[in-house]
Amino acid sequence: MSRLDDEWAEHRSAVFGAAYRITGSVADAEDITQDVWLRASARGSLDDVRDLRAWLLTVAARRAYDVLGSARARRVDYVGPWLPEPLLTGPDAAEPVLVDETAGTAMLIVMEELSPPERVPFVLHQAFEVPYEQIAGVLGRSAAACRQLASRARRKIAAAPPPRPAPAAERDRVLAAFRSAYERGDEAALLALLDPDATYTTDGGGHVFAARKVIAGAGRVVTALVRVGARKTLRLEYAEVNGRRELLVLRDGRRVAVDTVEVEGGRVTALRRVLNPEKLSSLRGV
């Protein structure tokens, strides 16, 4: 058995995790992870690689960097708001996934404002502690330049940070109340659960019906939620998504969307619904 065969199971979740954080896509991360395996296998002996985990992560990051550049170009023509592809984690995941604050939906949205050269060193160093000397090989820049890029990324994120997570007990209470009110179509209960400035973002990618702009204001959000619920019998169920308890949307027992929810002060401040079927393929049969 080669060193790769012996250690791949230990490092695969990190390879996938880095690719997912850089691209925001489960499908791309899966392809990149497979590509890393094939490239490492084709290399033959890895005995000269002192830190195999870091080496595999840089190979993944180099590929993810290329994918991210083309993906961002495609997003210019994306229909409606773009949201990261939801990732099942915890007991709901098909395979173990490394989860921290950099894998959260809100953080991934904030990281969309980073340029690819900023995002790569931020992810590799912040989430995986890869030395800047090794990150330099991914970007073709000096270690000092990569350090500066990561520092610039941290400043941008600090200037527009993701919402602070609510305490677990508060979040669970609000999610349970929202789930019940939504399934009943109870407008008054939904309105009471929403922050007055709540936002509702739907990502259909042009493949299914979805709002082309972010809906803002509790009243408008409730109207949109109830209008859709009245046309279709929808049910919600819990699942761990990107490291937190979130909601899967089911129609006739089939998963048709994923809701990620931000809670603050006992109310929902942001609701994001991924409807694009291309982003839900990893949920099939799970």
CSV table of C-alpha atoms in Angstrom, one decimal:
chain,number,residue,atom,x,y,z
A,1,MET,CA,0.0,0.0,0.0
A,2,SER,CA,1.4,3.4,-1.0
A,3,ARG,CA,1.6,6.4,1.3
A,4,LEU,CA,-1.3,8.0,-0.5
A,5,ASP,CA,-3.5,4.9,-0.1
A,6,ASP,CA,-2.6,4.9,3.6
A,7,GLU,CA,-3.3,8.5,4.4
A,8,TRP,CA,-5.9,9.6,1.8
A,9,ALA,CA,-8.9,8.8,4.1
A,10,GLU,CA,-7.3,11.1,6.8
A,11,HIS,CA,-6.9,14.0,4.5
A,12,ARG,CA,-9.8,13.8,2.0
A,13,SER,CA,-12.2,15.9,4.1
A,14,ALA,CA,-9.6,18.7,4.3
A,15,VAL,CA,-9.1,18.5,0.5
A,16,PHE,CA,-12.8,18.7,-0.1
A,17,GLY,CA,-13.3,21.4,2.6
A,18,ALA,CA,-10.7,23.7,1.0
A,19,ALA,CA,-12.1,23.2,-2.5
A,20,TYR,CA,-15.6,24.0,-1.2
A,21,ARG,CA,-14.6,27.1,0.7
A,22,ILE,CA,-12.8,28.5,-2.3
A,23,THR,CA,-15.4,27.7,-5.0
A,24,GLY,CA,-18.7,27.7,-2.9
A,25,SER,CA,-19.8,24.7,-4.9
A,26,VAL,CA,-20.2,21.1,-3.7
A,27,ALA,CA,-20.1,19.8,-7.3
A,28,ASP,CA,-16.9,21.6,-8.1
A,29,ALA,CA,-15.4,20.5,-4.8
A,30,GLU,CA,-16.2,16.9,-5.5
A,31,ASP,CA,-14.6,17.1,-8.9
A,32,ILE,CA,-11.5,18.8,-7.5
A,33,THR,CA,-11.2,16.2,-4.8
A,34,GLN,CA,-11.3,13.4,-7.4
A,35,ASP,CA,-8.8,15.3,-9.5
A,36,VAL,CA,-6.4,15.7,-6.6
A,37,TRP,CA,-6.6,12.0,-5.9
A,38,LEU,CA,-5.8,11.2,-9.6
A,39,ARG,CA,-2.9,13.7,-9.8
A,40,ALA,CA,-1.4,12.4,-6.6
A,41,SER,CA,-1.7,8.8,-7.7
A,42,ALA,CA,-0.1,9.6,-11.0
A,43,ARG,CA,2.8,11.2,-9.3
A,44,GLY,CA,4.0,7.9,-8.0
A,45,SER,CA,6.1,8.0,-4.8
A,46,LEU,CA,5.3,10.8,-2.3
A,47,ASP,CA,8.1,9.9,0.0
A,48,ASP,CA,9.8,13.3,-0.7
A,49,VAL,CA,6.7,15.2,0.5
A,50,ARG,CA,7.3,16.1,4.1
A,51,ASP,CA,3.7,17.4,4.9
A,52,LEU,CA,1.3,15.4,2.7
A,53,ARG,CA,-1.8,17.2,4.0
A,54,ALA,CA,-0.4,20.6,3.1
A,55,TRP,CA,0.8,19.3,-0.3
A,56,LEU,CA,-2.6,17.9,-1.1
A,57,LEU,CA,-4.3,21.1,0.0
A,58,THR,CA,-2.1,23.2,-2.3
A,59,VAL,CA,-2.9,20.9,-5.2
A,60,ALA,CA,-6.6,21.3,-4.5
A,61,ALA,CA,-6.3,25.1,-4.1
A,62,ARG,CA,-4.5,25.5,-7.4
A,63,ARG,CA,-7.3,23.7,-9.2
A,64,ALA,CA,-10.0,25.5,-7.2
A,65,TYR,CA,-8.3,28.8,-8.0
A,66,ASP,CA,-8.7,28.1,-11.7
A,67,VAL,CA,-12.3,26.9,-11.2
A,68,LEU,CA,-13.2,30.0,-9.2
A,69,GLY,CA,-11.9,32.4,-11.9
A,70,SER,CA,-14.2,30.8,-14.5
A,71,ALA,CA,-17.1,30.5,-12.1
A,72,ARG,CA,-17.0,34.2,-11.3
A,73,ALA,CA,-17.0,35.0,-15.0
A,74,ARG,CA,-20.2,32.8,-15.4
A,75,ARG,CA,-21.9,34.6,-12.4
A,76,VAL,CA,-21.9,37.8,-14.3
A,77,ASP,CA,-24.8,36.3,-16.4
A,78,TYR,CA,-26.3,34.4,-13.5
A,79,VAL,CA,-30.1,34.9,-13.3
A,80,GLY,CA,-31.1,36.5,-10.0
A,81,PRO,CA,-29.2,36.4,-6.7
A,82,TRP,CA,-26.4,33.9,-6.4
A,83,LEU,CA,-26.1,31.8,-3.2
A,84,PRO,CA,-23.5,29.2,-2.2
A,85,GLU,CA,-24.3,25.6,-2.9
A,86,PRO,CA,-25.7,24.1,0.4
A,87,LEU,CA,-23.5,21.5,2.0
A,88,LEU,CA,-24.9,18.7,4.2
A,89,THR,CA,-22.8,18.3,7.3
A,90,GLY,CA,-22.8,16.3,10.6
A,91,PRO,CA,-25.0,13.2,10.7
A,92,ASP,CA,-26.7,14.3,7.5
A,93,ALA,CA,-23.5,14.2,5.4
A,94,ALA,CA,-22.6,11.2,3.2
A,95,GLU,CA,-18.9,11.7,4.3
A,96,PRO,CA,-17.2,13.6,7.1
A,97,VAL,CA,-16.8,17.3,6.4
A,98,LEU,CA,-14.5,19.7,8.2
A,99,VAL,CA,-16.7,22.5,9.5
A,100,ASP,CA,-15.8,25.9,11.1
A,101,GLU,CA,-16.9,29.5,10.7
A,102,THR,CA,-15.3,29.7,7.2
A,103,ALA,CA,-17.7,27.0,5.9
A,104,GLY,CA,-20.9,28.9,7.1
A,105,THR,CA,-23.3,30.2,4.4
A,106,ALA,CA,-23.1,33.7,5.7
A,107,MET,CA,-19.3,33.7,5.6
A,108,LEU,CA,-19.2,32.2,2.1
A,109,ILE,CA,-21.5,35.0,0.9
A,110,VAL,CA,-19.1,37.6,2.5
A,111,MET,CA,-16.1,35.8,0.9
A,112,GLU,CA,-17.8,36.4,-2.5
A,113,GLU,CA,-16.6,40.0,-2.2
A,114,LEU,CA,-13.0,38.8,-2.1
A,115,SER,CA,-11.0,38.5,-5.3
A,116,PRO,CA,-9.7,35.0,-6.1
A,117,PRO,CA,-6.1,35.9,-5.1
A,118,GLU,CA,-7.4,37.1,-1.7
A,119,ARG,CA,-9.8,34.2,-1.1
A,120,VAL,CA,-7.2,31.4,-1.7
A,121,PRO,CA,-4.7,32.5,0.9
A,122,PHE,CA,-7.4,33.4,3.4
A,123,VAL,CA,-9.0,30.0,3.2
A,124,LEU,CA,-5.8,28.0,3.2
A,125,HIS,CA,-4.2,29.9,6.1
A,126,GLN,CA,-7.3,30.8,8.2
A,127,ALA,CA,-9.1,27.4,8.0
A,128,PHE,CA,-6.2,25.0,7.4
A,129,GLU,CA,-3.1,26.7,8.7
A,130,VAL,CA,-1.1,26.1,5.5
A,131,PRO,CA,2.1,28.2,5.6
A,132,TYR,CA,2.3,31.2,3.3
A,133,GLU,CA,5.5,29.7,1.8
A,134,GLN,CA,3.4,26.8,0.4
A,135,ILE,CA,0.5,29.1,-0.6
A,136,ALA,CA,3.0,31.1,-2.7
A,137,GLY,CA,3.3,28.2,-5.1
A,138,VAL,CA,-0.5,28.2,-5.7
A,139,LEU,CA,-0.7,31.8,-6.7
A,140,GLY,CA,2.8,32.2,-8.2
A,141,ARG,CA,3.6,35.0,-5.8
A,142,SER,CA,6.0,35.4,-2.9
A,143,ALA,CA,5.1,34.4,0.6
A,144,ALA,CA,5.1,38.0,1.7
A,145,ALA,CA,2.6,38.9,-1.1
A,146,CYS,CA,0.3,36.0,0.0
A,147,ARG,CA,0.5,37.2,3.6
A,148,GLN,CA,-0.6,40.7,2.4
A,149,LEU,CA,-3.4,39.2,0.3
A,150,ALA,CA,-4.7,37.3,3.3
A,151,SER,CA,-4.4,40.4,5.5
A,152,ARG,CA,-6.4,42.4,3.0
A,153,ALA,CA,-9.1,39.6,2.9
A,154,ARG,CA,-9.4,39.8,6.7
A,155,ARG,CA,-9.8,43.5,6.6
A,156,LYS,CA,-12.6,43.3,4.0
A,157,ILE,CA,-14.4,40.6,6.0
A,158,ALA,CA,-14.0,42.7,9.2
A,159,ALA,CA,-15.5,45.7,7.4
A,160,ALA,CA,-18.6,43.7,6.5
A,161,PRO,CA,-18.7,40.7,8.8
A,162,PRO,CA,-21.2,37.9,8.6
A,163,PRO,CA,-24.0,38.0,11.3
A,164,ARG,CA,-23.0,36.7,14.7
A,165,PRO,CA,-24.6,33.3,15.3
A,166,ALA,CA,-27.5,33.3,17.8
A,167,PRO,CA,-27.3,31.0,20.9
A,168,ALA,CA,-28.3,27.5,19.9
A,169,ALA,CA,-31.3,27.4,22.2
A,170,GLU,CA,-32.6,30.7,20.8
A,171,ARG,CA,-32.0,29.6,17.2
A,172,ASP,CA,-33.7,26.2,17.7
A,173,ARG,CA,-36.8,27.9,19.3
A,174,VAL,CA,-37.1,30.4,16.4
A,175,LEU,CA,-36.6,27.7,13.7
A,176,ALA,CA,-39.3,25.5,15.3
A,177,ALA,CA,-41.7,28.4,15.5
A,178,PHE,CA,-41.0,29.5,11.9
A,179,ARG,CA,-41.4,25.9,10.7
A,180,SER,CA,-44.8,25.6,12.4
A,181,ALA,CA,-46.1,29.0,11.2
A,182,TYR,CA,-44.9,28.4,7.6
A,183,GLU,CA,-46.5,25.0,7.3
A,184,ARG,CA,-49.8,26.5,8.7
A,185,GLY,CA,-49.6,29.5,6.4
A,186,ASP,CA,-50.0,31.7,9.5
A,187,GLU,CA,-49.2,35.2,8.3
A,188,ALA,CA,-49.6,36.8,11.8
A,189,ALA,CA,-47.2,34.3,13.4
A,190,LEU,CA,-44.7,34.7,10.6
A,191,LEU,CA,-44.8,38.4,10.8
A,192,ALA,CA,-44.2,38.2,14.6
A,193,LEU,CA,-41.1,36.0,14.0
A,194,LEU,CA,-39.5,38.3,11.4
A,195,ASP,CA,-37.4,41.3,12.1
A,196,PRO,CA,-39.0,44.4,10.6
A,197,ASP,CA,-36.0,44.7,8.2
A,198,ALA,CA,-35.8,41.0,7.4
A,199,THR,CA,-34.6,40.0,3.9
A,200,TYR,CA,-35.6,37.0,1.8
A,201,THR,CA,-33.2,35.9,-1.0
A,202,THR,CA,-34.1,33.2,-3.5
A,203,ASP,CA,-31.6,31.5,-5.8
A,204,GLY,CA,-33.3,29.8,-8.8
A,205,GLY,CA,-30.6,30.4,-11.3
A,206,GLY,CA,-33.1,30.8,-14.0
A,207,HIS,CA,-34.1,27.1,-13.8
A,208,VAL,CA,-37.1,27.5,-11.6
A,209,PHE,CA,-39.4,30.3,-10.5
A,210,ALA,CA,-37.7,32.6,-8.0
A,211,ALA,CA,-37.5,36.3,-7.2
A,212,ARG,CA,-34.9,38.1,-9.3
A,213,LYS,CA,-34.1,40.6,-6.5
A,214,VAL,CA,-33.8,40.4,-2.7
A,215,ILE,CA,-37.1,41.0,-1.0
A,216,ALA,CA,-36.8,43.4,2.0
A,217,GLY,CA,-39.2,44.1,4.8
A,218,ALA,CA,-41.1,41.7,7.1
A,219,GLY,CA,-44.5,42.4,5.4
A,220,ARG,CA,-43.2,41.8,1.9
A,221,VAL,CA,-41.3,38.6,3.0
A,222,VAL,CA,-44.4,37.1,4.6
A,223,THR,CA,-46.5,37.9,1.5
A,224,ALA,CA,-44.0,36.1,-0.7
A,225,LEU,CA,-43.7,33.1,1.6
A,226,VAL,CA,-47.5,32.7,2.0
A,227,ARG,CA,-48.2,33.2,-1.7
A,228,VAL,CA,-45.8,30.4,-2.7
A,229,GLY,CA,-47.1,28.2,0.1
A,230,ALA,CA,-50.7,28.6,-1.0
A,231,ARG,CA,-49.8,27.4,-4.5
A,232,LYS,CA,-47.9,24.4,-3.4
A,233,THR,CA,-48.1,22.1,-0.4
A,234,LEU,CA,-44.7,22.5,1.1
A,235,ARG,CA,-43.2,20.9,4.3
A,236,LEU,CA,-40.1,21.7,6.2
A,237,GLU,CA,-37.7,19.3,7.9
A,238,TYR,CA,-34.5,19.9,9.8
A,239,ALA,CA,-31.0,19.1,8.5
A,240,GLU,CA,-27.5,20.2,9.4
A,241,VAL,CA,-26.3,22.4,6.5
A,242,ASN,CA,-22.9,24.1,6.5
A,243,GLY,CA,-22.5,23.3,10.2
A,244,ARG,CA,-25.8,24.6,11.5
A,245,ARG,CA,-29.4,23.3,11.9
A,246,GLU,CA,-31.3,24.6,8.9
A,247,LEU,CA,-34.4,23.7,7.0
A,248,LEU,CA,-35.0,21.5,3.9
A,249,VAL,CA,-38.1,22.3,1.9
A,250,LEU,CA,-40.1,19.3,0.6
A,251,ARG,CA,-42.9,19.0,-1.9
A,252,ASP,CA,-44.6,15.6,-2.2
A,253,GLY,CA,-41.7,14.1,-0.2
A,254,ARG,CA,-39.1,15.5,-2.6
A,255,ARG,CA,-36.5,18.0,-1.5
A,256,VAL,CA,-36.9,21.1,-3.6
A,257,ALA,CA,-35.0,23.8,-1.7
A,258,VAL,CA,-32.8,24.5,1.2
A,259,ASP,CA,-33.4,27.4,3.6
A,260,THR,CA,-30.6,29.0,5.6
A,261,VAL,CA,-31.7,31.3,8.4
A,262,GLU,CA,-30.1,34.1,10.3
A,263,VAL,CA,-31.5,34.8,13.8
A,264,GLU,CA,-30.8,37.8,16.0
A,265,GLY,CA,-32.7,39.0,19.0
A,266,GLY,CA,-35.2,36.2,18.8
A,267,ARG,CA,-36.3,37.0,15.3
A,268,VAL,CA,-35.4,36.0,11.8
A,269,THR,CA,-33.3,38.7,10.1
A,270,ALA,CA,-32.4,36.9,6.9
A,271,LEU,CA,-33.9,33.9,5.0
A,272,ARG,CA,-32.1,32.5,2.0
A,273,ARG,CA,-33.7,29.8,-0.1
A,274,VAL,CA,-31.7,27.8,-2.7
A,275,LEU,CA,-34.0,26.5,-5.4
A,276,ASN,CA,-31.6,26.0,-8.2
A,277,PRO,CA,-31.9,22.2,-8.9
A,278,GLU,CA,-28.2,22.2,-10.1
A,279,LYS,CA,-27.3,23.2,-6.5
A,280,LEU,CA,-29.5,20.5,-4.9
A,281,SER,CA,-28.1,17.4,-6.7
A,282,SER,CA,-26.0,16.5,-3.6
A,283,LEU,CA,-29.1,16.3,-1.5
A,284,ARG,CA,-30.7,13.5,-3.7
A,285,GLY,CA,-31.2,10.3,-1.9
A,286,VAL,CA,-29.5,11.6,1.3
